[in-house]
Amino acid sequence: MTNNERLAGLLFPDIDKTPDYYENLFPQRNLKEGAKVTRFAPSPTGFLHFGNLFTCVTAYKTAKDSDGVFFVRVEDTDQKRKVDGAIDIMLQGLSVYGVQADEGVVAESKEIGEYGPYYQSQRKEIYQTYAKALVEQDLAYPCFCSAEELDEIRTAQENESTKGYWGKWAKCRNLTIDEIEQKLADGSTFTLRLKSPGSSEKKCFFDDMIKGKIEMPENVQDIVLLKSDGIPTYHFAHAVDDHLMRTTHVFRGDEWISSTPVHLQLFRVLGFKPPKYAHVAPIMKEENGGKRKLSKRKDPEAAVSYYIEQGFPQESVNEYIMTIANSNFEDWRRANKTEPIEKFPFSLKKMSVSGALFDMVKLTDVSKNVISTMTAQTVYNKTLEWAEQYNKRLAELFK
Ligand code: GLU
């Protein structure tokens, strides 16, 4: 037994499976050539941001247009942030706009599909199996640094251009197995860190489906893979889950672009083929001549529930989403007045790189056009349905 194998056994005494076990359990999906597998991976906060809906609609359409799969995975590793009933609220918000998962979490505590569990909180053993394998290959190590020690490193790095836990600053990188054994015997807790093979001289390249070719410095940080309670960080869980769930295209907010070099490195050390990334820019709002992100705190229209409460027909919101998703949608619509929206040849390449602008006047205008194509009976039915929930007096008048 090598020292690394011994170390892996010491750190993960309860793990008896190997990555091969999971590779066989979750084989490549049997889909037609070119089919795309996309997903929505919310933290269960119960708040569905308009930006989430926007990203989901694009991910969903990409899967559907290619006869692929769209699934929902719940990222509930932070139990403190968990809100009861959050999943149902979020899924219902999506389903109003036609986004229905084929697989994964389809209602609170209800999962379908062969690639689960789809709640991250139930995948601890899977993450630890892959973490153990990295230790065996000398690609990960335990770090016993306390919060104070990490602070000291930060202070000492004041004049260093690359900060963080890397290279000579990574104190626990070179602990001997005897030192580690001693610390474990003393009851010290540890986080598990990646032994980054990156070099600050090298670059990392990737071709984002929306933003195009991106070049960034390679990751050199020994990032945390598992926290001291054995729960994975977003980075590690993303790599393990999207690999094992056989995601082909990761749609997510563009705040994750800066972490993509970490993710590509993780896929490499784990021996996984990386997915394609589609980093979606946030929805922007014009304010005082400038632009800012549509904000959960400041803007009521940031919540998907707002459009339902205000009585915008679902069709209008979907039509509006396509208007801001693809610049050629309006031309297509003019030429195809009665075609269902599903027929629109949506293209990721035509998405806004810097962030679509939200415009309530435009939404209202789109909505007016959509309503004008409905029959009087449909408008009556929809209005009554809305009023029964949000304006009881109006509902009474209708009857
Ligand atoms: N839970 C992450 C978030 O809400 C998911 C990001 C992703 O889609 O990978 O930001």
Coordinates of C-alpha atoms and ligand atoms in Angstrom, one line a residue:
M1 CA 0.0 0.0 0.0
T2 CA 1.4 3.4 -0.9
N3 CA 1.5 6.3 1.6
N4 CA -1.3 8.0 -0.3
E5 CA -3.5 5.0 -0.2
R6 CA -2.9 4.7 3.6
L7 CA -3.7 8.4 4.0
A8 CA -6.9 8.0 1.9
G9 CA -8.0 5.2 4.2
L10 CA -7.2 7.3 7.3
L11 CA -9.3 10.2 6.1
F12 CA -12.2 8.2 4.7
P13 CA -12.5 5.1 6.8
D14 CA -16.2 4.5 5.9
I15 CA -15.9 4.8 2.2
D16 CA -15.8 1.4 0.6
K17 CA -16.8 2.2 -3.0
T18 CA -14.6 3.4 -5.8
P19 CA -15.4 5.8 -8.6
D20 CA -15.8 2.8 -11.0
Y21 CA -18.8 1.8 -9.0
Y22 CA -20.5 5.1 -9.7
E23 CA -19.3 5.2 -13.3
N24 CA -21.1 1.9 -13.9
L25 CA -24.2 2.9 -11.9
F26 CA -24.6 6.1 -14.0
P27 CA -23.6 5.1 -17.5
Q28 CA -23.6 7.5 -20.5
R29 CA -27.1 8.3 -21.4
N30 CA -28.6 6.5 -24.3
L31 CA -29.7 9.6 -26.4
K32 CA -29.6 10.3 -30.0
E33 CA -26.5 12.0 -31.4
G34 CA -26.4 15.7 -30.6
A35 CA -29.0 15.5 -27.8
K36 CA -28.2 18.0 -25.1
V37 CA -28.6 17.4 -21.3
T38 CA -29.1 20.6 -19.4
R39 CA -30.2 21.3 -15.8
F40 CA -31.4 23.9 -13.3
A41 CA -29.5 23.6 -10.0
P42 CA -31.2 25.9 -7.5
S43 CA -30.5 26.4 -3.9
P44 CA -33.8 26.0 -2.1
T45 CA -34.5 29.6 -1.1
G46 CA -38.0 29.7 -2.4
F47 CA -37.3 32.8 -4.4
L48 CA -37.5 32.4 -8.2
H49 CA -35.7 35.4 -9.8
F50 CA -36.7 36.5 -13.3
G51 CA -33.1 35.8 -14.2
N52 CA -33.5 32.1 -13.1
L53 CA -36.6 31.8 -15.2
F54 CA -34.7 33.3 -18.2
T55 CA -31.8 30.9 -17.8
C56 CA -34.1 28.0 -17.3
V57 CA -36.1 28.8 -20.4
T58 CA -32.9 28.8 -22.5
A59 CA -31.6 25.6 -20.9
Y60 CA -34.9 23.9 -21.3
K61 CA -35.3 25.0 -24.9
T62 CA -31.8 23.9 -25.7
A63 CA -32.6 20.4 -24.3
K64 CA -36.0 20.1 -26.0
D65 CA -34.9 21.3 -29.4
S66 CA -32.3 18.5 -29.5
D67 CA -34.5 15.8 -28.0
G68 CA -32.3 15.9 -24.9
V69 CA -33.1 16.0 -21.2
F70 CA -33.7 18.8 -18.8
F71 CA -33.4 17.9 -15.1
V72 CA -33.5 19.7 -11.7
R73 CA -30.9 19.1 -9.0
V74 CA -31.3 20.8 -5.7
E75 CA -28.2 22.3 -4.2
D76 CA -29.1 22.1 -0.6
T77 CA -25.7 21.6 1.0
D78 CA -26.2 24.7 3.1
Q79 CA -28.8 23.5 5.4
K80 CA -28.9 26.9 7.2
R81 CA -30.3 28.5 4.1
K82 CA -33.0 25.9 3.5
V83 CA -36.6 27.2 3.4
D84 CA -39.5 24.8 3.8
G85 CA -41.7 24.5 0.8
A86 CA -39.1 26.3 -1.3
I87 CA -38.8 23.7 -4.0
D88 CA -42.5 23.5 -4.8
I89 CA -42.7 27.3 -5.0
M90 CA -39.8 27.4 -7.4
L91 CA -41.0 24.4 -9.5
Q92 CA -44.5 25.9 -9.8
G93 CA -43.1 29.2 -10.9
L94 CA -41.2 27.4 -13.7
S95 CA -44.1 25.2 -14.7
V96 CA -46.4 28.3 -15.2
Y97 CA -44.0 29.2 -18.0
G98 CA -43.9 25.7 -19.5
V99 CA -40.6 24.6 -18.0
Q100 CA -41.2 21.1 -16.8
A101 CA -38.3 18.9 -15.7
D102 CA -38.0 15.5 -17.4
E103 CA -36.0 14.2 -14.5
G104 CA -34.7 15.0 -11.1
V105 CA -36.6 16.8 -8.4
V106 CA -40.1 17.3 -9.8
A107 CA -41.9 18.3 -6.5
E108 CA -40.9 18.6 -2.9
S109 CA -39.2 15.3 -1.9
K110 CA -40.3 13.7 -5.2
E111 CA -37.5 12.6 -7.6
I112 CA -37.7 10.7 -10.9
G113 CA -34.9 9.4 -13.0
E114 CA -31.9 7.0 -12.9
Y115 CA -29.2 9.5 -12.1
G116 CA -30.1 10.5 -8.6
P117 CA -30.3 11.2 -5.8
Y118 CA -30.9 14.7 -7.1
Y119 CA -30.6 16.4 -3.7
Q120 CA -27.0 17.2 -3.0
S121 CA -27.5 16.6 0.7
Q122 CA -28.1 12.9 -0.1
R123 CA -24.9 12.5 -2.1
K124 CA -22.3 12.8 0.6
E125 CA -20.9 9.3 0.1
I126 CA -20.5 9.9 -3.7
Y127 CA -18.5 13.0 -3.1
Q128 CA -16.3 11.3 -0.6
T129 CA -15.7 8.4 -2.9
Y130 CA -14.2 10.7 -5.5
A131 CA -12.4 12.8 -2.8
K132 CA -10.8 9.6 -1.5
A133 CA -9.7 8.6 -5.0
L134 CA -8.0 12.0 -5.4
V135 CA -6.1 11.5 -2.1
E136 CA -4.9 8.1 -3.4
Q137 CA -3.5 9.8 -6.5
D138 CA -1.8 12.5 -4.5
L139 CA -4.2 15.1 -6.0
A140 CA -5.8 16.2 -2.7
Y141 CA -4.7 16.6 0.9
P142 CA -6.1 17.4 4.3
C143 CA -5.7 21.0 5.6
F144 CA -5.8 21.6 9.3
C145 CA -5.4 25.4 9.2
S146 CA -7.6 27.3 11.6
A147 CA -9.5 30.5 10.6
E148 CA -6.7 32.4 12.5
E149 CA -3.9 30.7 10.5
L150 CA -5.7 31.5 7.2
D151 CA -6.0 35.1 8.4
E152 CA -2.3 35.2 9.1
I153 CA -1.6 34.0 5.6
R154 CA -3.8 36.7 4.1
T155 CA -2.0 39.4 6.1
A156 CA 1.4 38.1 5.1
Q157 CA 0.3 38.2 1.5
E158 CA -0.3 41.9 1.3
N159 CA 2.3 42.5 -1.3
E160 CA 1.8 39.2 -3.2
S161 CA 0.0 39.6 -6.5
T162 CA -1.6 36.2 -6.3
K163 CA -3.3 35.7 -3.0
G164 CA -4.9 32.7 -1.5
Y165 CA -3.9 29.1 -0.5
W166 CA -1.4 28.1 -3.1
G167 CA 2.3 27.3 -3.7
K168 CA 4.6 28.1 -0.8
W169 CA 1.6 29.6 1.2
A170 CA -0.2 26.2 1.2
K171 CA 1.1 25.2 4.6
C172 CA -0.5 21.8 4.8
R173 CA 0.5 20.7 1.3
N174 CA 3.6 19.0 2.5
L175 CA 2.6 17.5 5.8
T176 CA 4.0 14.0 6.3
I177 CA 1.7 11.1 6.8
D178 CA 3.0 10.8 10.4
E179 CA 2.1 14.5 11.1
I180 CA -1.3 14.0 9.6
E181 CA -1.9 10.8 11.6
Q182 CA -0.9 12.7 14.8
K183 CA -3.3 15.5 14.1
L184 CA -6.1 13.1 13.4
A185 CA -5.3 11.3 16.6
D186 CA -5.5 14.6 18.5
G187 CA -9.0 15.0 17.1
S188 CA -8.2 17.9 14.8
T189 CA -10.7 18.5 12.0
F190 CA -9.7 19.1 8.4
T191 CA -10.9 20.4 5.1
L192 CA -9.8 18.6 2.0
R193 CA -8.0 20.6 -0.5
L194 CA -7.1 20.1 -4.1
K195 CA -3.3 19.8 -4.8
S196 CA -3.6 22.1 -7.8
P197 CA -1.4 21.1 -10.7
G198 CA -1.9 24.6 -12.2
S199 CA 0.9 27.0 -13.1
S200 CA 0.6 30.8 -13.0
E201 CA 2.5 30.9 -16.3
K202 CA -0.1 28.9 -18.1
K203 CA -3.4 29.9 -19.6
C204 CA -6.7 28.1 -19.6
F205 CA -9.0 28.4 -22.7
F206 CA -12.6 27.6 -23.2
D207 CA -15.3 28.3 -25.7
D208 CA -18.3 29.6 -24.0
M209 CA -21.6 28.9 -25.9
I210 CA -22.7 32.5 -25.3
K211 CA -19.6 34.6 -24.7
G212 CA -17.3 32.9 -27.2
K213 CA -13.6 32.1 -26.7
I214 CA -12.3 32.9 -23.3
E215 CA -8.7 32.9 -22.1
M216 CA -7.9 33.1 -18.4
P217 CA -4.9 32.3 -16.2
E218 CA -4.8 28.6 -15.0
N219 CA -6.0 27.9 -11.5
V220 CA -3.1 27.6 -9.0
Q221 CA -5.2 27.7 -5.8
D222 CA -5.5 24.6 -3.6
I223 CA -9.2 25.2 -3.3
V224 CA -11.3 23.4 -0.7
L225 CA -13.1 20.4 -2.0
L226 CA -14.8 19.2 1.2
K227 CA -15.5 21.4 4.2
S228 CA -14.7 20.2 7.7
D229 CA -18.1 18.5 8.0
G230 CA -17.4 16.5 4.8
I231 CA -19.8 18.5 2.7
P232 CA -18.5 19.5 -0.7
T233 CA -18.0 23.1 -1.9
Y234 CA -20.0 24.2 -5.0
H235 CA -16.9 23.6 -7.2
F236 CA -16.4 20.0 -6.2
A237 CA -20.1 19.1 -6.2
H238 CA -20.5 20.8 -9.7
A239 CA -17.8 18.6 -11.2
V240 CA -18.9 15.3 -9.6
D241 CA -22.6 15.9 -10.1
D242 CA -22.6 17.2 -13.7
H243 CA -20.3 14.4 -14.7
L244 CA -22.3 11.6 -13.1
M245 CA -25.6 13.1 -14.2
R246 CA -24.1 13.3 -17.7
T247 CA -24.9 17.0 -18.2
T248 CA -23.6 18.1 -21.6
H249 CA -24.3 21.9 -21.3
V250 CA -24.1 23.8 -18.1
F251 CA -26.2 27.0 -18.1
R252 CA -25.5 29.2 -15.2
G253 CA -25.1 32.8 -14.2
D254 CA -22.0 34.5 -15.5
E255 CA -20.7 35.2 -12.0
W256 CA -19.3 31.7 -12.3
I257 CA -17.0 32.6 -15.2
S258 CA -14.2 33.5 -12.9
S259 CA -14.4 30.0 -11.3
T260 CA -14.4 28.2 -14.6
P261 CA -10.6 27.6 -14.7
V262 CA -11.0 25.9 -11.3
H263 CA -13.8 23.7 -12.7
L264 CA -12.0 22.8 -15.8
Q265 CA -9.0 21.7 -13.7
L266 CA -11.2 19.7 -11.5
F267 CA -12.7 17.9 -14.4
R268 CA -9.2 17.1 -15.6
V269 CA -7.8 15.8 -12.4
L270 CA -10.9 13.7 -11.9
G271 CA -10.6 12.2 -15.4
F272 CA -13.9 13.6 -16.5
K273 CA -14.8 15.2 -19.9
P274 CA -15.8 18.8 -19.1
P275 CA -19.3 20.0 -20.2
K276 CA -19.8 22.9 -22.5
Y277 CA -20.6 26.1 -20.6
A278 CA -23.2 28.7 -21.4
H279 CA -22.7 31.6 -19.0
V280 CA -25.8 33.8 -19.0
A281 CA -25.4 37.5 -18.3
P282 CA -27.7 38.9 -15.6
I283 CA -30.9 40.7 -16.6
M284 CA -30.2 44.5 -16.4
K285 CA -32.4 47.4 -15.7
E286 CA -31.9 51.0 -16.7
E287 CA -31.7 53.5 -13.9
N288 CA -30.7 57.2 -14.0
G289 CA -29.1 56.8 -17.4
G290 CA -27.0 53.8 -16.2
K291 CA -27.5 50.1 -16.0
R292 CA -27.6 47.8 -13.1
K293 CA -28.7 44.2 -12.3
L294 CA -32.4 43.5 -11.8
S295 CA -32.3 43.2 -8.0
K296 CA -34.3 40.9 -5.7
R297 CA -34.1 43.6 -3.0
K298 CA -35.0 46.7 -5.0
D299 CA -37.3 45.6 -7.9
P300 CA -40.6 43.8 -7.4
E301 CA -40.4 42.7 -11.0
A302 CA -37.3 40.6 -10.1
A303 CA -39.6 37.9 -8.7
V304 CA -41.3 35.6 -11.1
S305 CA -44.4 35.6 -8.8
Y306 CA -44.8 39.3 -9.7
Y307 CA -45.9 38.6 -13.2
I308 CA -48.4 36.1 -12.1
E309 CA -49.8 38.4 -9.4
Q310 CA -50.0 41.3 -11.9
G311 CA -52.0 39.2 -14.4
F312 CA -49.6 39.0 -17.3
P313 CA -50.6 36.0 -19.3
Q314 CA -48.0 33.2 -19.3
E315 CA -47.8 33.5 -23.1
S316 CA -46.8 37.1 -22.9
V317 CA -44.0 36.5 -20.5
N318 CA -42.7 33.6 -22.6
E319 CA -42.9 35.8 -25.7
Y320 CA -41.1 38.6 -23.9
I321 CA -38.3 36.2 -22.7
M322 CA -37.6 35.2 -26.3
T323 CA -37.6 38.9 -27.3
I324 CA -34.8 39.6 -24.9
A325 CA -33.1 36.2 -25.4
N326 CA -32.6 36.4 -29.2
S327 CA -32.4 39.7 -31.1
N328 CA -34.0 38.1 -34.2
F329 CA -37.1 36.8 -32.4
E330 CA -39.2 39.9 -33.2
D331 CA -38.5 39.6 -37.0
W332 CA -39.3 35.9 -36.8
R333 CA -42.6 36.7 -35.0
R334 CA -43.6 39.3 -37.6
A335 CA -43.0 36.7 -40.3
N336 CA -44.7 33.9 -38.4
K337 CA -47.6 35.6 -36.6
T338 CA -49.6 32.5 -35.6
E339 CA -46.8 29.9 -35.1
P340 CA -46.4 28.5 -31.6
I341 CA -43.3 29.9 -29.8
E342 CA -41.8 26.4 -29.6
K343 CA -41.2 26.6 -33.4
F344 CA -38.8 29.6 -33.0
P345 CA -35.2 28.4 -33.9
F346 CA -33.6 29.7 -30.7
S347 CA -29.8 30.1 -30.9
L348 CA -27.4 30.5 -28.0
K349 CA -25.0 32.3 -30.2
K350 CA -27.5 35.1 -30.5
M351 CA -27.8 35.7 -26.8
S352 CA -26.7 39.0 -25.3
V353 CA -23.1 38.8 -24.1
S354 CA -23.4 41.6 -21.6
G355 CA -26.9 41.3 -20.2
A356 CA -30.4 41.7 -21.7
L357 CA -32.2 44.8 -20.6
F358 CA -35.5 44.5 -18.8
D359 CA -38.1 46.9 -20.0
M360 CA -41.6 46.9 -18.5
V361 CA -43.0 49.1 -21.3
K362 CA -41.8 46.6 -23.8
L363 CA -43.2 43.7 -21.8
T364 CA -46.6 45.4 -21.7
D365 CA -46.4 46.1 -25.4
V366 CA -45.6 42.5 -26.2
S367 CA -48.4 41.4 -23.9
K368 CA -50.9 43.7 -25.6
N369 CA -50.0 42.0 -29.0
V370 CA -50.2 38.5 -27.5
I371 CA -53.6 39.3 -25.9
S372 CA -54.9 40.8 -29.2
T373 CA -54.4 37.3 -30.9
M374 CA -56.5 35.5 -28.2
T375 CA -60.2 34.9 -28.7
A376 CA -62.6 36.8 -26.4
Q377 CA -63.5 33.6 -24.7
T378 CA -59.8 32.9 -23.8
V379 CA -59.3 36.4 -22.5
Y380 CA -62.4 36.1 -20.4
N381 CA -61.4 32.7 -19.0
K382 CA -57.9 33.8 -18.2
T383 CA -59.0 37.1 -16.6
L384 CA -61.6 35.2 -14.5
E385 CA -59.0 32.7 -13.4
W386 CA -56.6 35.4 -12.4
A387 CA -59.3 37.5 -10.7
E388 CA -60.5 34.6 -8.6
Q389 CA -57.1 34.6 -7.0
Y390 CA -56.0 38.2 -7.0
N391 CA -59.1 40.4 -7.4
K392 CA -62.1 38.7 -5.8
R393 CA -64.4 41.8 -6.5
L394 CA -63.6 41.7 -10.2
A395 CA -64.3 37.9 -10.2
E396 CA -67.7 38.5 -8.7
L397 CA -68.6 41.1 -11.3
F398 CA -67.7 38.6 -14.0
K399 CA -70.2 36.0 -12.8
Ligands
GLU1 N1 -26.7 26.5 -7.0 C1 -25.9 27.3 -7.9 C2 -26.5 28.7 -8.0 O1 -27.6 28.9 -7.6 C3 -26.0 26.7 -9.3 C4 -25.1 27.2 -10.3 C5 -25.1 26.2 -11.4 O2 -26.1 26.2 -12.2 O3 -24.2 25.5 -11.6 O4 -25.8 29.7 -8.3

